[in-house]
Amino acid sequence: MISDAETRDRADAAMHGSEALTHLDRLEAESIHIMREVAAEFRNPVMLYSVGKDSAVMLRLAQKAFAPGQLPFPLLHVDTTWKFREMIAYRDAMAEALGLELIVHTNSQGVADGVGPFTHGSRVHTDIMKTEALKQALDAGRYDAAFGGARRDEEKSRAKERIFSFRSKHHRWDPKAQRPELWNLYNARVAPGESVRVFPLSNWTELDIWQYILREDIPLVPLYFAAERPVVERDGTTIMVDDDRMPLDEGEKPEQRMVRFRTLGCYPLTGAVASSAATVEDIILELLADRSSERQGRVIDADQIGAMEKKKQEGYF
Amino acid sequence: MASHVPDIATFLTAQNAKGQLRFITCGSVDDGKSTLIGRLLHDSQAVLDDQLAAAQSESRKYGTQGDAVDLALLVDGLQAEREQGITIDVAYRYFETERRKFIAADTPGHEQYTRNMATGASNAELAVILVDARHGLQTQTRRHSFIVSLFGIRHVVLAVNKMDLLNYDEATFTAIADDYRAFARDLGISDVHCVPISALTGENVFTPAKFMAWYDGPSLMELLETVDVAAVAEEKPFRMPVQWVNRPNAEFRGFSGTISSGEIAVGDAIEALDSNRTAHVARVVGPSGDQERAVNGQAVTLVLDRNIDISRGDVLAAPGSGMAVADQFAAHIVWMSDTPMLPERAYTLRLASASATAQVTDLVHHVDVNTLDKLAAKTLQLNEVGYCKIALDRAIAFDPYVDNRQTGGFILIDKLTNHTVAAGTVDFALRRASNIVWHDMKIDKVARAAAAGQKPCVLWFTGLSGSGKSTVADRLEQKLHAAGRRTYLLDGDNVRHGLNKDLGFTDQDR
Ligand SMILES: Nc1nc2c(ncn2[C@@H]2O[C@H](COP(=O)(O)OP(=O)(O)O)[C@@H](O)[C@H]2O)c(=O)[nH]1
């Protein structure tokens, strides 16, 4: 299934010879190295598969790391039962097409208690159906390592997290007691019950991810691409009405709009953005344009600061 | 707005042409490191709207720059960390310019964070060391430079900051730069660049110097974009530590790993260490399938033309390329644990893909990271650097760290707590490899005696330390020399300056 990309890459390689590896080549090599370390050092690893774009890239890298062999670990999807229907369809199609061992876990107690975002709010829903469910699944599988697709550029605390991030028996992260991580040497030692979360995409940025998806022709859930979708506006967020579990307020009527999603999760908690980006190329351009418009916005802000200062000098309170 | 966005083809071509630079920034509190990093992120447009807006509103509350944005506040957390006194750790930041993509490891500068700095330094190709122009080189500048040299960073940029406070004075800068060059030379740092900047005003960071007409060198960013960091590892002999044996079925048996130096092509001979068997490469399987050859930095799977016993921990190397296989070596280590180093305690050593049980058998000296003085020591405390001998329970393949960071760097793991307690860099192998054999030479003792026209004889002076052996021997040799005899004097202390430099005064060493 990588054969298309394969031919193109070989042509690329022939073109630039071996001289400089590109930035993507280096990131790719680093991620593959990390995955092989995990497979070799841990007793029972698993890959957390969220069905999103980062997971898709992570999965492709794993295939490359162990080709022509199969992945030496299963995938684990924590299903909150509120994911977009297209995500589940894509997930099952990928597992089938690639012959993957896919474990799907749902917090059955949560389901029995009727927990959901509309009835319990996002905090409780996320805690019970995602966080708790994940711990249940990790404990049940007695995994000592779990791959995750998080990136350091995503969030502040992630910028300081290690690639091999140690977790206690209770799955807790202690940011103050992280193991030093040098060169490409990783400490994979854990006591029984303890585990390590491994982030092979740590050094990738969002733009890197999209460029890699383009270069490798990685299929994604269609929700990433703009299409006419039925949506409603709620508290400033555009929510897609994905099934009839969504209670509509009186007079609230889903309306067809050109939208796409930048991240994917539970449909009631995921905001759509207005967009006409229908291809990976379009999305990359959209990301770039967002940045430059933000730059432009900034110039105005800077002006306003100056203006404020002036007003103050003029006696403004 | 749209005019800022290139078309996709132009964009992708430009992206593919971009190299990558991993660098570390070191500086102490108040040198202006946060301001500089904020400046780099801001001027390279890596800061998004919401981040800038947040920094702006914070600036008004906490900033030091009146109503202007305090760029230091863009560098998240660190400030808060400092206020709360919690561990300051390495933070990674990403930005790019038209020429390169950068991964910056932002490391804290205090002595108590030496281990964090070591962590950042281990993967860096270049170091930006910051000094405050008003204070010149400080103790911490030396410490940072020592760690940088210890971890094999070849390129150092000394950024002399806050030039605006000194009216961009040339003499001050030149004096600091000269001082630093001399110091770096002593440390063996080969490539040093000194740049005067003002992180606050942006002078000479991205934009060329406006107020320093006397300075005709590159701006800081120009340096980061152009310093040549490639090449070195590619010219070295081939090395690939085997991470994983890939054996999905009876037809395929490959050895997976990341090439840590040199290159490999189909048909090349390789040697498997430590088994000493050789074979030829039948296939090079890269991330996108078969390729003709592969270079340093690539993660590949090699298929060999013959079945030899290879497993994780072995290294595939160019035949006869001098890789050591030994169970003892001398190394520098940085101690990273609150629990002091205990000589003779068994630790797990991890080097490339190999693991072994290791003991620090001899702590030769402890290096004061501030003065670089070598001091006698029995143990190492957190953040201390020592030079020691390490003995393993089995022989493994390795290189001196100066030759190869991937096959010469190691960590020690405590067997009880599983913590990473030390990072080390191999200096040289201590025990001769077993594959060195004695060669019989034709010129022997009898032939030499005949040529010299004298009867060979060894005189051994023994006695307590300080009893006068060297003095007596010296007089005797002078007499013999005057009589036209050929002599050579091997003095215990003199030998310890050279051949026996690595031996101490323990019973075993004697
Ligand atoms: N005048 C001047 N002040 C600077 C410059 N760079 C930083 N500073 C100031 O020096 C102080 C310490 O800077 P900061 O970036 O927080 O230092 P850090 O502790 O090294 O991160 C702050 O008040 C900065 O505004 C500079 O180039 N010129």
Tab-separated table of C-alpha atoms in Angstrom, chain A residues 2-3 5-7 9-10 12-13 16-30 32-41 60 63-70 72 151-153 155-162 166 175-192 194 201-208 211-212 214-216 280-282 284-286 288-299 301-302 304-306 308-309 312, chain B residues 1 4-8 11-12 15-22 42-43 45-50 52-53 56 58 60 67-69 73 76-78 81 86-94 96 101-103 115-116 118-123 125 151 229 234 243-244 246 248-249 252 256-258 263 285-291 293-301 312 336 348-353 355 401 405-406 408-411 413 417-425:
chain	number	residue	atom	x	y	z
A	2	ILE	CA	3.012	2.313	0.209
A	3	SER	CA	3.975	1.560	-3.309
A	5	ALA	CA	4.807	6.901	-2.365
A	6	GLU	CA	7.606	4.454	-2.758
A	7	THR	CA	8.188	5.121	-6.409
A	9	ASP	CA	10.436	8.757	-3.050
A	10	ARG	CA	12.898	6.723	-4.963
A	12	ASP	CA	13.313	11.945	-5.114
A	13	ALA	CA	16.251	10.099	-3.664
A	16	HIS	CA	18.951	14.759	-4.525
A	17	GLY	CA	21.278	11.804	-4.216
A	18	SER	CA	22.012	11.047	-0.620
A	19	GLU	CA	23.588	14.356	0.321
A	20	ALA	CA	21.236	16.100	2.588
A	21	LEU	CA	18.354	14.324	4.184
A	22	THR	CA	15.385	16.638	4.224
A	23	HIS	CA	13.798	17.801	7.418
A	24	LEU	CA	10.982	15.267	6.919
A	25	ASP	CA	13.499	12.484	6.263
A	26	ARG	CA	15.193	13.234	9.546
A	27	LEU	CA	11.956	13.341	11.488
A	28	GLU	CA	10.867	10.102	9.853
A	29	ALA	CA	14.139	8.371	10.774
A	30	GLU	CA	13.929	9.576	14.348
A	32	ILE	CA	11.259	4.891	13.263
A	33	HIS	CA	14.243	4.611	15.576
A	34	ILE	CA	12.031	5.275	18.594
A	35	MET	CA	9.488	2.666	17.526
A	36	ARG	CA	12.113	-0.006	17.041
A	37	GLU	CA	13.552	0.735	20.480
A	38	VAL	CA	10.135	0.249	22.020
A	39	ALA	CA	9.482	-3.005	20.188
A	40	ALA	CA	12.873	-4.350	21.247
A	41	GLU	CA	12.923	-3.214	24.860
A	60	ARG	CA	2.396	4.768	8.633
A	63	GLN	CA	4.548	0.133	9.167
A	64	LYS	CA	7.782	1.463	7.737
A	65	ALA	CA	9.729	0.648	10.887
A	66	PHE	CA	8.839	-3.038	10.702
A	67	ALA	CA	8.319	-3.661	6.992
A	68	PRO	CA	8.120	-6.154	5.467
A	69	GLY	CA	6.946	-7.587	8.788
A	70	GLN	CA	3.666	-6.803	10.530
A	72	PRO	CA	4.827	-6.199	16.540
A	151	ARG	CA	3.577	16.617	19.548
A	152	ARG	CA	5.649	19.100	21.535
A	153	ASP	CA	4.446	22.069	19.519
A	155	GLU	CA	0.776	22.517	24.015
A	156	LYS	CA	2.946	24.157	26.643
A	157	SER	CA	3.445	21.275	29.029
A	158	ARG	CA	4.232	18.974	26.126
A	159	ALA	CA	7.206	21.142	25.171
A	160	LYS	CA	8.917	19.801	28.249
A	161	GLU	CA	7.819	16.205	28.158
A	162	ARG	CA	10.236	13.453	27.291
A	166	PHE	CA	7.420	7.481	32.598
A	175	PRO	CA	6.928	16.564	35.478
A	176	LYS	CA	9.432	17.288	38.208
A	177	ALA	CA	10.990	13.845	38.190
A	178	GLN	CA	11.501	13.110	34.530
A	179	ARG	CA	14.320	10.831	33.499
A	180	PRO	CA	17.106	12.641	31.650
A	181	GLU	CA	16.974	11.650	27.988
A	182	LEU	CA	20.221	11.840	26.047
A	183	TRP	CA	21.176	11.181	22.432
A	184	ASN	CA	18.823	8.604	21.004
A	185	LEU	CA	19.230	6.405	24.072
A	186	TYR	CA	16.025	5.677	25.893
A	187	ASN	CA	15.588	4.221	29.347
A	188	ALA	CA	12.918	1.555	29.003
A	189	ARG	CA	13.226	0.057	32.490
A	190	VAL	CA	10.021	-0.100	34.507
A	191	ALA	CA	8.904	-2.062	37.549
A	192	PRO	CA	5.821	-4.297	37.254
A	194	GLU	CA	4.595	0.912	35.808
A	201	LEU	CA	6.091	12.441	16.921
A	202	SER	CA	7.448	14.718	19.663
A	203	ASN	CA	9.559	16.809	17.316
A	204	TRP	CA	7.010	17.139	14.503
A	205	THR	CA	5.028	20.322	14.016
A	206	GLU	CA	1.513	20.524	12.621
A	207	LEU	CA	2.883	21.678	9.292
A	208	ASP	CA	5.349	18.759	9.216
A	211	GLN	CA	3.512	17.791	4.543
A	212	TYR	CA	4.193	14.170	5.381
A	214	LEU	CA	0.935	14.825	1.312
A	215	ARG	CA	4.303	13.269	0.542
A	216	GLU	CA	3.231	9.783	1.620
A	280	VAL	CA	-4.202	18.231	1.568
A	281	GLU	CA	-2.597	20.948	-0.563
A	282	ASP	CA	-5.487	23.284	0.229
A	284	ILE	CA	-1.394	23.359	3.884
A	285	LEU	CA	-2.096	26.629	2.112
A	286	GLU	CA	-4.850	27.393	4.586
A	288	LEU	CA	0.109	29.129	5.894
A	289	ALA	CA	-2.482	31.793	5.162
A	290	ASP	CA	-3.724	31.671	8.727
A	291	ARG	CA	-0.264	32.482	9.890
A	292	SER	CA	0.286	35.395	7.620
A	293	SER	CA	-3.096	36.902	8.366
A	294	GLU	CA	-2.261	36.569	12.016
A	295	ARG	CA	0.916	38.444	11.344
A	296	GLN	CA	-1.076	41.160	9.706
A	297	GLY	CA	-3.404	41.278	12.659
A	298	ARG	CA	-0.445	41.742	14.861
A	299	VAL	CA	0.691	44.862	13.143
A	301	ASP	CA	-2.333	45.315	17.556
A	302	ALA	CA	1.069	46.872	17.835
A	304	GLN	CA	-3.079	50.000	19.038
A	305	ILE	CA	-0.580	49.642	21.824
A	306	GLY	CA	1.165	52.705	20.569
A	308	MET	CA	-3.032	53.495	23.823
A	309	GLU	CA	0.205	54.943	25.055
A	312	LYS	CA	-2.516	57.955	28.079
B	1	MET	CA	-2.976	38.848	2.613
B	4	HIS	CA	2.012	36.195	1.494
B	5	VAL	CA	1.009	32.652	0.646
B	6	PRO	CA	3.073	30.952	-2.024
B	7	ASP	CA	1.558	28.416	-4.352
B	8	ILE	CA	1.866	24.859	-3.152
B	11	PHE	CA	6.207	26.065	-1.015
B	12	LEU	CA	7.012	22.350	-1.127
B	15	GLN	CA	10.522	23.146	2.228
B	16	ASN	CA	12.432	20.236	0.737
B	17	ALA	CA	15.484	22.374	0.211
B	18	LYS	CA	15.541	23.362	3.862
B	19	GLY	CA	18.046	21.706	6.137
B	20	GLN	CA	17.524	21.131	9.812
B	21	LEU	CA	19.574	22.495	12.670
B	22	ARG	CA	19.273	21.282	16.230
B	42	HIS	CA	8.672	36.273	17.092
B	43	ASP	CA	10.860	37.411	14.230
B	45	GLN	CA	6.859	34.240	12.756
B	46	ALA	CA	6.581	31.107	14.860
B	47	VAL	CA	4.325	32.924	17.275
B	48	LEU	CA	0.616	32.737	16.623
B	49	ASP	CA	-1.867	35.479	17.239
B	50	ASP	CA	-3.330	34.167	20.454
B	52	LEU	CA	1.156	37.113	21.143
B	53	ALA	CA	-2.063	38.571	22.477
B	56	GLN	CA	0.789	41.444	25.325
B	58	GLU	CA	0.831	39.794	30.429
B	60	ARG	CA	1.235	45.063	30.840
B	67	ASP	CA	3.687	48.965	27.035
B	68	ALA	CA	5.837	47.161	24.479
B	69	VAL	CA	5.591	43.387	24.365
B	73	LEU	CA	6.900	36.248	28.132
B	76	ASP	CA	6.109	29.990	28.275
B	77	GLY	CA	6.380	28.710	31.748
B	78	LEU	CA	9.997	29.391	32.477
B	81	GLU	CA	8.791	28.022	37.032
B	86	ILE	CA	10.215	24.182	40.714
B	87	THR	CA	12.560	22.264	38.474
B	88	ILE	CA	13.506	24.151	35.393
B	89	ASP	CA	13.714	21.703	32.556
B	90	VAL	CA	14.665	21.578	28.939
B	91	ALA	CA	11.962	22.983	26.674
B	92	TYR	CA	11.932	22.336	22.957
B	93	ARG	CA	10.917	25.019	20.478
B	94	TYR	CA	10.340	24.929	16.759
B	96	GLU	CA	11.909	28.080	10.662
B	101	LYS	CA	14.126	24.525	10.180
B	102	PHE	CA	15.250	24.821	13.751
B	103	ILE	CA	14.732	22.661	16.807
B	115	ARG	CA	22.128	17.611	33.974
B	116	ASN	CA	19.325	19.348	32.098
B	118	ALA	CA	23.631	17.928	29.286
B	119	THR	CA	20.321	16.478	28.111
B	120	GLY	CA	19.813	19.339	25.677
B	121	ALA	CA	23.445	19.277	24.560
B	122	SER	CA	23.467	15.592	23.672
B	123	ASN	CA	21.466	16.067	20.472
B	125	GLU	CA	24.834	20.383	16.605
B	151	PHE	CA	29.150	16.625	24.740
B	229	VAL	CA	27.016	21.170	10.432
B	234	GLU	CA	29.249	11.038	6.618
B	243	GLN	CA	18.207	-2.427	17.125
B	244	TRP	CA	15.899	-5.107	15.887
B	246	ASN	CA	13.349	-8.310	11.403
B	248	PRO	CA	8.703	-11.900	9.478
B	249	ASN	CA	8.996	-15.136	7.499
B	252	PHE	CA	13.318	-12.422	4.924
B	256	SER	CA	17.220	-2.850	11.469
B	257	GLY	CA	18.936	0.190	12.885
B	258	THR	CA	19.838	3.826	12.412
B	263	GLU	CA	27.246	5.200	4.401
B	285	VAL	CA	15.587	-1.479	2.751
B	286	GLY	CA	14.754	2.138	3.569
B	287	PRO	CA	11.561	3.751	4.829
B	288	SER	CA	10.046	3.612	1.345
B	289	GLY	CA	11.392	0.306	0.127
B	290	ASP	CA	14.642	-0.851	-1.419
B	291	GLN	CA	17.336	1.692	-2.116
B	293	ARG	CA	22.561	3.124	-0.648
B	294	ALA	CA	21.898	4.831	2.655
B	295	VAL	CA	23.704	7.419	4.722
B	296	ASN	CA	24.278	8.546	8.246
B	297	GLY	CA	21.009	9.396	9.986
B	298	GLN	CA	18.774	7.064	8.006
B	299	ALA	CA	16.780	4.289	9.642
B	300	VAL	CA	17.162	1.201	7.470
B	301	THR	CA	17.025	-2.574	7.410
B	312	ARG	CA	20.337	-6.558	19.137
B	336	MET	CA	22.428	13.024	37.301
B	348	THR	CA	22.949	-1.063	33.878
B	349	LEU	CA	24.831	0.538	31.018
B	350	ARG	CA	23.066	1.413	27.774
B	351	LEU	CA	25.260	2.259	24.792
B	352	ALA	CA	23.827	2.365	21.266
B	353	SER	CA	21.598	-0.730	21.245
B	355	SER	CA	23.106	-3.233	27.427
B	401	TYR	CA	32.793	9.791	21.730
B	405	ARG	CA	28.263	10.420	19.452
B	406	GLN	CA	25.905	7.516	18.873
B	408	GLY	CA	30.409	6.615	22.124
B	409	GLY	CA	27.722	8.047	24.385
B	410	PHE	CA	26.108	5.982	27.126
B	411	ILE	CA	23.818	6.212	30.114
B	413	ILE	CA	20.644	3.184	34.968
B	417	THR	CA	15.128	2.489	41.032
B	418	ASN	CA	15.394	2.259	37.223
B	419	HIS	CA	16.370	5.941	37.159
B	420	THR	CA	18.846	7.239	34.616
B	421	VAL	CA	21.644	8.248	36.969
B	422	ALA	CA	24.482	9.247	34.640
B	423	ALA	CA	25.404	10.148	31.107
B	424	GLY	CA	28.860	9.366	29.845
B	425	THR	CA	31.165	9.875	26.905
